[in-house]
mmCIF file with all atom_site columns, C-alpha atoms in Angstrom:
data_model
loop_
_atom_site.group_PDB
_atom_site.id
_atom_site.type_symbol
_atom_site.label_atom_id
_atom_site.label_alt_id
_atom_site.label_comp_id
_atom_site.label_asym_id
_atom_site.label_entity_id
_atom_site.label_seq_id
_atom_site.pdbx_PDB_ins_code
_atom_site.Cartn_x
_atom_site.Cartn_y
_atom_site.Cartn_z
_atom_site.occupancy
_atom_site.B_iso_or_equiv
_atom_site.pdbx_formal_charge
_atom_site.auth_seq_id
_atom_site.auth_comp_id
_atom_site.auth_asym_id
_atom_site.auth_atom_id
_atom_site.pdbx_PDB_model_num
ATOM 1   C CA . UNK A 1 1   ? -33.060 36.280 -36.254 1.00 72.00 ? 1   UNK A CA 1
ATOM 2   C CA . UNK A 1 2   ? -31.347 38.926 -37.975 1.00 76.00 ? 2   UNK A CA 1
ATOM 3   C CA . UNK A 1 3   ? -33.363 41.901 -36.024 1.00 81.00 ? 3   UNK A CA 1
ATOM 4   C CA . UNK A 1 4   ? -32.294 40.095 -32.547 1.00 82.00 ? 4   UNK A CA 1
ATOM 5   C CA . UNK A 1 5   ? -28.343 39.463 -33.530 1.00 82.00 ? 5   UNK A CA 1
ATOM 6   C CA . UNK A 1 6   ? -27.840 43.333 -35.498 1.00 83.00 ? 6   UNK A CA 1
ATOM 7   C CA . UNK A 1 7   ? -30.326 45.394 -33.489 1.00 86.00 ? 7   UNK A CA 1
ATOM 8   C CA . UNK A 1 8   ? -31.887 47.052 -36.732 1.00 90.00 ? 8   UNK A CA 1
ATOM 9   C CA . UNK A 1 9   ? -35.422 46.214 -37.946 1.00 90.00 ? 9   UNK A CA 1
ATOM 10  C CA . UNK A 1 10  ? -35.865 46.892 -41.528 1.00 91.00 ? 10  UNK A CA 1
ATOM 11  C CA . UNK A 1 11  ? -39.084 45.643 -43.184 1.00 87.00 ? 11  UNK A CA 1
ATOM 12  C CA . UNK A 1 12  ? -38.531 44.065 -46.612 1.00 89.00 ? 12  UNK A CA 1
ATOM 13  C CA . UNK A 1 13  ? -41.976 46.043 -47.699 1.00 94.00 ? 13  UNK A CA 1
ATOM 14  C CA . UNK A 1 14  ? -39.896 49.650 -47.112 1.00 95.00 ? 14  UNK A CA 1
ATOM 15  C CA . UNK A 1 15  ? -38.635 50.659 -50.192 1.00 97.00 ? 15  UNK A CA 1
ATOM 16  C CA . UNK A 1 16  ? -35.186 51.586 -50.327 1.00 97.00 ? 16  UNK A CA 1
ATOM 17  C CA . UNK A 1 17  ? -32.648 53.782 -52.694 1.00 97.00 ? 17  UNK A CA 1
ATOM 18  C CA . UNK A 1 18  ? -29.134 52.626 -53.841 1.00 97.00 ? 18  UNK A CA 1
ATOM 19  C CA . UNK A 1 19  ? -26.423 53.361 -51.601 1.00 96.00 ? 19  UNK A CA 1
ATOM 20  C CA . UNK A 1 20  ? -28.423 53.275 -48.512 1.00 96.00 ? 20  UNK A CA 1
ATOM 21  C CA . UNK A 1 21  ? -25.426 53.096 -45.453 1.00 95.00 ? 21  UNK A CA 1
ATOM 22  C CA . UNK A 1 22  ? -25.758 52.558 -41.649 1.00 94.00 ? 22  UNK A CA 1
ATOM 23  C CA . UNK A 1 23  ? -22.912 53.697 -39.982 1.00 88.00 ? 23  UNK A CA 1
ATOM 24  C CA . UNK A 1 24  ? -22.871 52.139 -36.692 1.00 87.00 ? 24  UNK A CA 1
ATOM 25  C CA . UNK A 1 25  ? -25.002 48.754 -34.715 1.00 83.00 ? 25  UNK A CA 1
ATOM 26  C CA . UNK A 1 26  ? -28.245 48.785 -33.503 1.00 87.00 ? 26  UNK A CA 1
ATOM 27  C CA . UNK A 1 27  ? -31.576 50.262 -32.314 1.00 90.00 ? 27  UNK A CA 1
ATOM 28  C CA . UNK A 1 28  ? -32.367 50.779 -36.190 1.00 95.00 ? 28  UNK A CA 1
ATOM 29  C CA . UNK A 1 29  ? -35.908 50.495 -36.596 1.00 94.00 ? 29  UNK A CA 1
ATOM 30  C CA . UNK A 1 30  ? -37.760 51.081 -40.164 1.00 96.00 ? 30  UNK A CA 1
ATOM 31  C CA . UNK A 1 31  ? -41.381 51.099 -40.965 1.00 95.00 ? 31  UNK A CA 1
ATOM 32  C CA . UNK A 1 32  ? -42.608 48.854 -43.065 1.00 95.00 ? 32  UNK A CA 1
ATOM 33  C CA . UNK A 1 33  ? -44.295 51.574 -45.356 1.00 95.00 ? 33  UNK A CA 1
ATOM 34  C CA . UNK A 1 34  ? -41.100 53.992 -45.708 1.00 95.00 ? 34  UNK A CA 1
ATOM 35  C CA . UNK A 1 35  ? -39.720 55.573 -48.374 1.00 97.00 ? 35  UNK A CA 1
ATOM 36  C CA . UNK A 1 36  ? -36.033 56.042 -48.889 1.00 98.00 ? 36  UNK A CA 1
ATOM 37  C CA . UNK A 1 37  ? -33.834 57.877 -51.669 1.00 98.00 ? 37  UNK A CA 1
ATOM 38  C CA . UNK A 1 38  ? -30.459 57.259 -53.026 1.00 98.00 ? 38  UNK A CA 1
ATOM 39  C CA . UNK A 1 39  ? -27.301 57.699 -51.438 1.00 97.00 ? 39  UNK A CA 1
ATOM 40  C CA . UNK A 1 40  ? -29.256 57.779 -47.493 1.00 97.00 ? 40  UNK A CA 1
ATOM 41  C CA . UNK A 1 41  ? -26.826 57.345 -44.089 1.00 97.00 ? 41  UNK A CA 1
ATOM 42  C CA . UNK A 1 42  ? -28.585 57.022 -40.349 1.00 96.00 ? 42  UNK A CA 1
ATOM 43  C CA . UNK A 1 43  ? -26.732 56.283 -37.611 1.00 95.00 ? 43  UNK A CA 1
ATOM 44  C CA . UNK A 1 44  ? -27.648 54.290 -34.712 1.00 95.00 ? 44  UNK A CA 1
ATOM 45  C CA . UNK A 1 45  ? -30.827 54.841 -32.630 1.00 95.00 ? 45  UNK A CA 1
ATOM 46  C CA . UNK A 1 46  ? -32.532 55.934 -35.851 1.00 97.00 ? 46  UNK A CA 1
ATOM 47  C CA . UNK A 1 47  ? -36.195 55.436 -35.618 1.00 97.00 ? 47  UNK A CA 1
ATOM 48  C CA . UNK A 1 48  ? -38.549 56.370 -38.956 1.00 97.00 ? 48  UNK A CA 1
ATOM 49  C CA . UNK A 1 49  ? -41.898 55.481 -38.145 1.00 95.00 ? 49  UNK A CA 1
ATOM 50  C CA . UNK A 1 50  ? -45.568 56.159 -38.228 1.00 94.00 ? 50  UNK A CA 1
ATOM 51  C CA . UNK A 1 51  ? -47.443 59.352 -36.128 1.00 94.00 ? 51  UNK A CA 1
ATOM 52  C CA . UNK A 1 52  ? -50.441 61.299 -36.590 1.00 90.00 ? 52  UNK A CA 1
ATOM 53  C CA . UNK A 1 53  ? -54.255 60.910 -36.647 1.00 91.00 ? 53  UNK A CA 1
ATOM 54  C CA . UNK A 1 54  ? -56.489 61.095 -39.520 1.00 91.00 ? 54  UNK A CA 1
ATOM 55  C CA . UNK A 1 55  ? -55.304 62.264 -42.821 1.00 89.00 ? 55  UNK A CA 1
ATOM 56  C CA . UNK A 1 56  ? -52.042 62.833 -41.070 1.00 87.00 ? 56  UNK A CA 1
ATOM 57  C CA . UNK A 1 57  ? -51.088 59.631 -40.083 1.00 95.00 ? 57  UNK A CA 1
ATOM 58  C CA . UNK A 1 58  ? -48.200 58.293 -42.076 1.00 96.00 ? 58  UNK A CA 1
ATOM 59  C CA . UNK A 1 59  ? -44.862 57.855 -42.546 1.00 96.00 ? 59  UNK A CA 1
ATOM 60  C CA . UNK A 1 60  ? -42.119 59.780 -43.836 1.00 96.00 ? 60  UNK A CA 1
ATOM 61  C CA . UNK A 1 61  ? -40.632 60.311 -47.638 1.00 98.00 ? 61  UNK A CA 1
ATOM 62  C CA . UNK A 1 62  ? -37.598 60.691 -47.793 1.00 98.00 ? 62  UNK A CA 1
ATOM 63  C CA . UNK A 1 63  ? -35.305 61.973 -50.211 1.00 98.00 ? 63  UNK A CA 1
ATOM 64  C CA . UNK A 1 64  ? -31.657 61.577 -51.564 1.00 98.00 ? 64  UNK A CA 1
ATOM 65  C CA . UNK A 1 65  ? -28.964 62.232 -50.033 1.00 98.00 ? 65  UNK A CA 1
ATOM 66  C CA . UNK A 1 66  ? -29.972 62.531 -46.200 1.00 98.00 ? 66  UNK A CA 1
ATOM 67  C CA . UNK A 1 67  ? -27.921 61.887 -43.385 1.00 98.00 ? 67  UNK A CA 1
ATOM 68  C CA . UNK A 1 68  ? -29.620 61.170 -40.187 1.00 98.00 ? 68  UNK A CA 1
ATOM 69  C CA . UNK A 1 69  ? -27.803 61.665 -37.251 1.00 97.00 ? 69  UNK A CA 1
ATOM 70  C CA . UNK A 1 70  ? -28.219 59.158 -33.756 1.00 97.00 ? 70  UNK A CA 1
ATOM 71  C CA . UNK A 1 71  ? -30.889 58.828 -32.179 1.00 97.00 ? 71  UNK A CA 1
ATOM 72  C CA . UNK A 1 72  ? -32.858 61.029 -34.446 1.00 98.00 ? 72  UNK A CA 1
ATOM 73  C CA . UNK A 1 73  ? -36.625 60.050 -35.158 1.00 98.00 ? 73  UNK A CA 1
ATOM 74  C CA . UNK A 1 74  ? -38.133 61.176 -37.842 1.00 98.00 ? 74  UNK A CA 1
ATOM 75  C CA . UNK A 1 75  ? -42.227 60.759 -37.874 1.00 97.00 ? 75  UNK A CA 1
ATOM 76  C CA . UNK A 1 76  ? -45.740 61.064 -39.371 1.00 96.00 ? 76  UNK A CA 1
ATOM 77  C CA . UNK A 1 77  ? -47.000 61.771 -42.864 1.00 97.00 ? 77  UNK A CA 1
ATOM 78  C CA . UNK A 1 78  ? -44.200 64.123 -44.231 1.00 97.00 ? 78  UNK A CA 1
ATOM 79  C CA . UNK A 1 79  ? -41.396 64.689 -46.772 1.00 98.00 ? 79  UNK A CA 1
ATOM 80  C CA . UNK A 1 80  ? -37.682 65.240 -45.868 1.00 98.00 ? 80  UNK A CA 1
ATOM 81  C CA . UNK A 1 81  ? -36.151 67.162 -48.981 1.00 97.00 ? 81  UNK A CA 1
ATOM 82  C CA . UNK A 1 82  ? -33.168 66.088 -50.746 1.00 98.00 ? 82  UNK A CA 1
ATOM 83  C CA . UNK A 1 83  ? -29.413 66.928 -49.310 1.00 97.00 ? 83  UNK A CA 1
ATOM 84  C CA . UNK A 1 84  ? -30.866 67.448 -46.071 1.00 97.00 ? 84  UNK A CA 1
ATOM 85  C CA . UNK A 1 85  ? -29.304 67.040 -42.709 1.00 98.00 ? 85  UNK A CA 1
ATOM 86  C CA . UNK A 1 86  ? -30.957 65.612 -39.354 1.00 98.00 ? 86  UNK A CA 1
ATOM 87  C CA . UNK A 1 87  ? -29.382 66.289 -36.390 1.00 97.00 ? 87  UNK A CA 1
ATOM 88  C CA . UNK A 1 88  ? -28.485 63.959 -33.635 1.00 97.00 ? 88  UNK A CA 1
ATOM 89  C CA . UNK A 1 89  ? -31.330 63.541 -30.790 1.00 98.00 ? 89  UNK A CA 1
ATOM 90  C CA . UNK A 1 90  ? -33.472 65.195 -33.263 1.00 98.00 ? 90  UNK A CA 1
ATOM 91  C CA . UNK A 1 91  ? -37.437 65.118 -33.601 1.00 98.00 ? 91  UNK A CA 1
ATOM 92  C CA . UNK A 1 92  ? -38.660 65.493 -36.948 1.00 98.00 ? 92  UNK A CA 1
ATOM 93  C CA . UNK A 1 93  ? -42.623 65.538 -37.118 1.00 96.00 ? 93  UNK A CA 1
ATOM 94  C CA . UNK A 1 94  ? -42.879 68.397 -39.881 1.00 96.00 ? 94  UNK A CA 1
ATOM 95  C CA . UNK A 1 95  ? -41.579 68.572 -43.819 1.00 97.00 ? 95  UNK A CA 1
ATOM 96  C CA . UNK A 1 96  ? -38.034 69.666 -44.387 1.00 98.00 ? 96  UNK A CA 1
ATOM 97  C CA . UNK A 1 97  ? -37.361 71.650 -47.299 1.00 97.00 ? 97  UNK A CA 1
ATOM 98  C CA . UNK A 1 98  ? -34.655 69.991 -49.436 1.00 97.00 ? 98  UNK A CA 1
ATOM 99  C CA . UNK A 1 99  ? -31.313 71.618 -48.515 1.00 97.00 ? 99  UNK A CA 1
ATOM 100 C CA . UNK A 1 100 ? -31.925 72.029 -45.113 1.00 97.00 ? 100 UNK A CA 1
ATOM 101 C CA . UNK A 1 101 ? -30.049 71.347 -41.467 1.00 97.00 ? 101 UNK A CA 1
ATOM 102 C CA . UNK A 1 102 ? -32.566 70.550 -38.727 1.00 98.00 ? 102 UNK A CA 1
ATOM 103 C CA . UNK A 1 103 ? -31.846 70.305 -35.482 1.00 98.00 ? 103 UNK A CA 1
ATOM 104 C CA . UNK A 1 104 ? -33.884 70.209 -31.980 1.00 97.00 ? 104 UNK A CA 1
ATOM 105 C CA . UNK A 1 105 ? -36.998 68.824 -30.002 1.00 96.00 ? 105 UNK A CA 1
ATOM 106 C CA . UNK A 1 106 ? -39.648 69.350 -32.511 1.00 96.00 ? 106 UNK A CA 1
ATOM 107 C CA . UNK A 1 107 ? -36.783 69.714 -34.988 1.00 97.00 ? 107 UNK A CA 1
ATOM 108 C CA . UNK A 1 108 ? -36.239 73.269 -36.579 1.00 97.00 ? 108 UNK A CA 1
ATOM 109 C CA . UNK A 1 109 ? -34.247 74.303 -39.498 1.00 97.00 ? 109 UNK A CA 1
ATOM 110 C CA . UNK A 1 110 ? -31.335 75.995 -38.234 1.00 96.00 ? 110 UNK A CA 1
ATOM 111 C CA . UNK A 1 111 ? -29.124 76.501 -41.327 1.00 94.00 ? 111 UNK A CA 1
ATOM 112 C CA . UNK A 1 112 ? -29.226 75.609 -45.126 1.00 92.00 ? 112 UNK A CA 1
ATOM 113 C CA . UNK A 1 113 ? -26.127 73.612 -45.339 1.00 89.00 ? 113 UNK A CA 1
ATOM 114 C CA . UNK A 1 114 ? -26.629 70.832 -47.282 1.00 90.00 ? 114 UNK A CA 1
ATOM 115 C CA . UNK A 1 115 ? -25.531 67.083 -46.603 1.00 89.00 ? 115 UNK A CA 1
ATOM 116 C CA . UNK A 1 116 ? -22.235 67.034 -49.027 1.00 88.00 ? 116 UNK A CA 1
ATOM 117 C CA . UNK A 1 117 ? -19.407 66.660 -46.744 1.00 85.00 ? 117 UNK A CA 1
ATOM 118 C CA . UNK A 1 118 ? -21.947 64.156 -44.301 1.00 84.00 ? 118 UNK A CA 1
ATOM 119 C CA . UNK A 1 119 ? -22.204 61.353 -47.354 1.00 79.00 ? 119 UNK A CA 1
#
């Protein structure tokens, strides 16, 4: 009931940080087997799922202190670094060193501003 009235599908299985913060309705969707730090913001459209084959199927770690921007999906067995940025529209299929500002379609680190003034 609460997926079809919000829009957002979070599993009670993923395992969530404190201050976790969705900043706008809808299209939210979490895998079950995720793994979120502290002090985490997505927007809407976010989608953190599961990719790969083999070994490399999975879903992301994440750390503290990411902000996710709309629409950005962020896939497969890999590890987002802490005080990282995702850009809007983004595709994340690869590890992001922590620190880091990807942006792009596969996503690409473009800059090593952190997330500060984003949480």
């Amino acid at each position: 009931m609460i997926e079809i009235l919000t829009g957002i599908s979070i599993s009670y299985a993923a395992q969530i940080g404190a201050g976790f913060y969705i900043g706008h309705f809808g299209g939210i969707i979490i895998n079950a087997s995720s793994v979120i730090g502290d002090n985490c913001n997505i927007s809407q459209g976010v989608t953190i799922g599961v990719s790969g084959r083999g070994e490399k199927r999975g879903v992301p770690v994440i750390g503290n202190n990411v902000y996710m921007g709309a629409n950005a999906v962020v896939v497969g067995k890999i590890v987002i670094g802490d005080n990282c940025v995702i850009a809007a529209n983004s595709l994340v299929a690869k590890s992001v060193e922590s620190n880091s500002t990807v942006m792009g379609v596969p996503a690409i680190v473009i800059n090593n501003n952190t997330s500060k003034d984003y949480i």
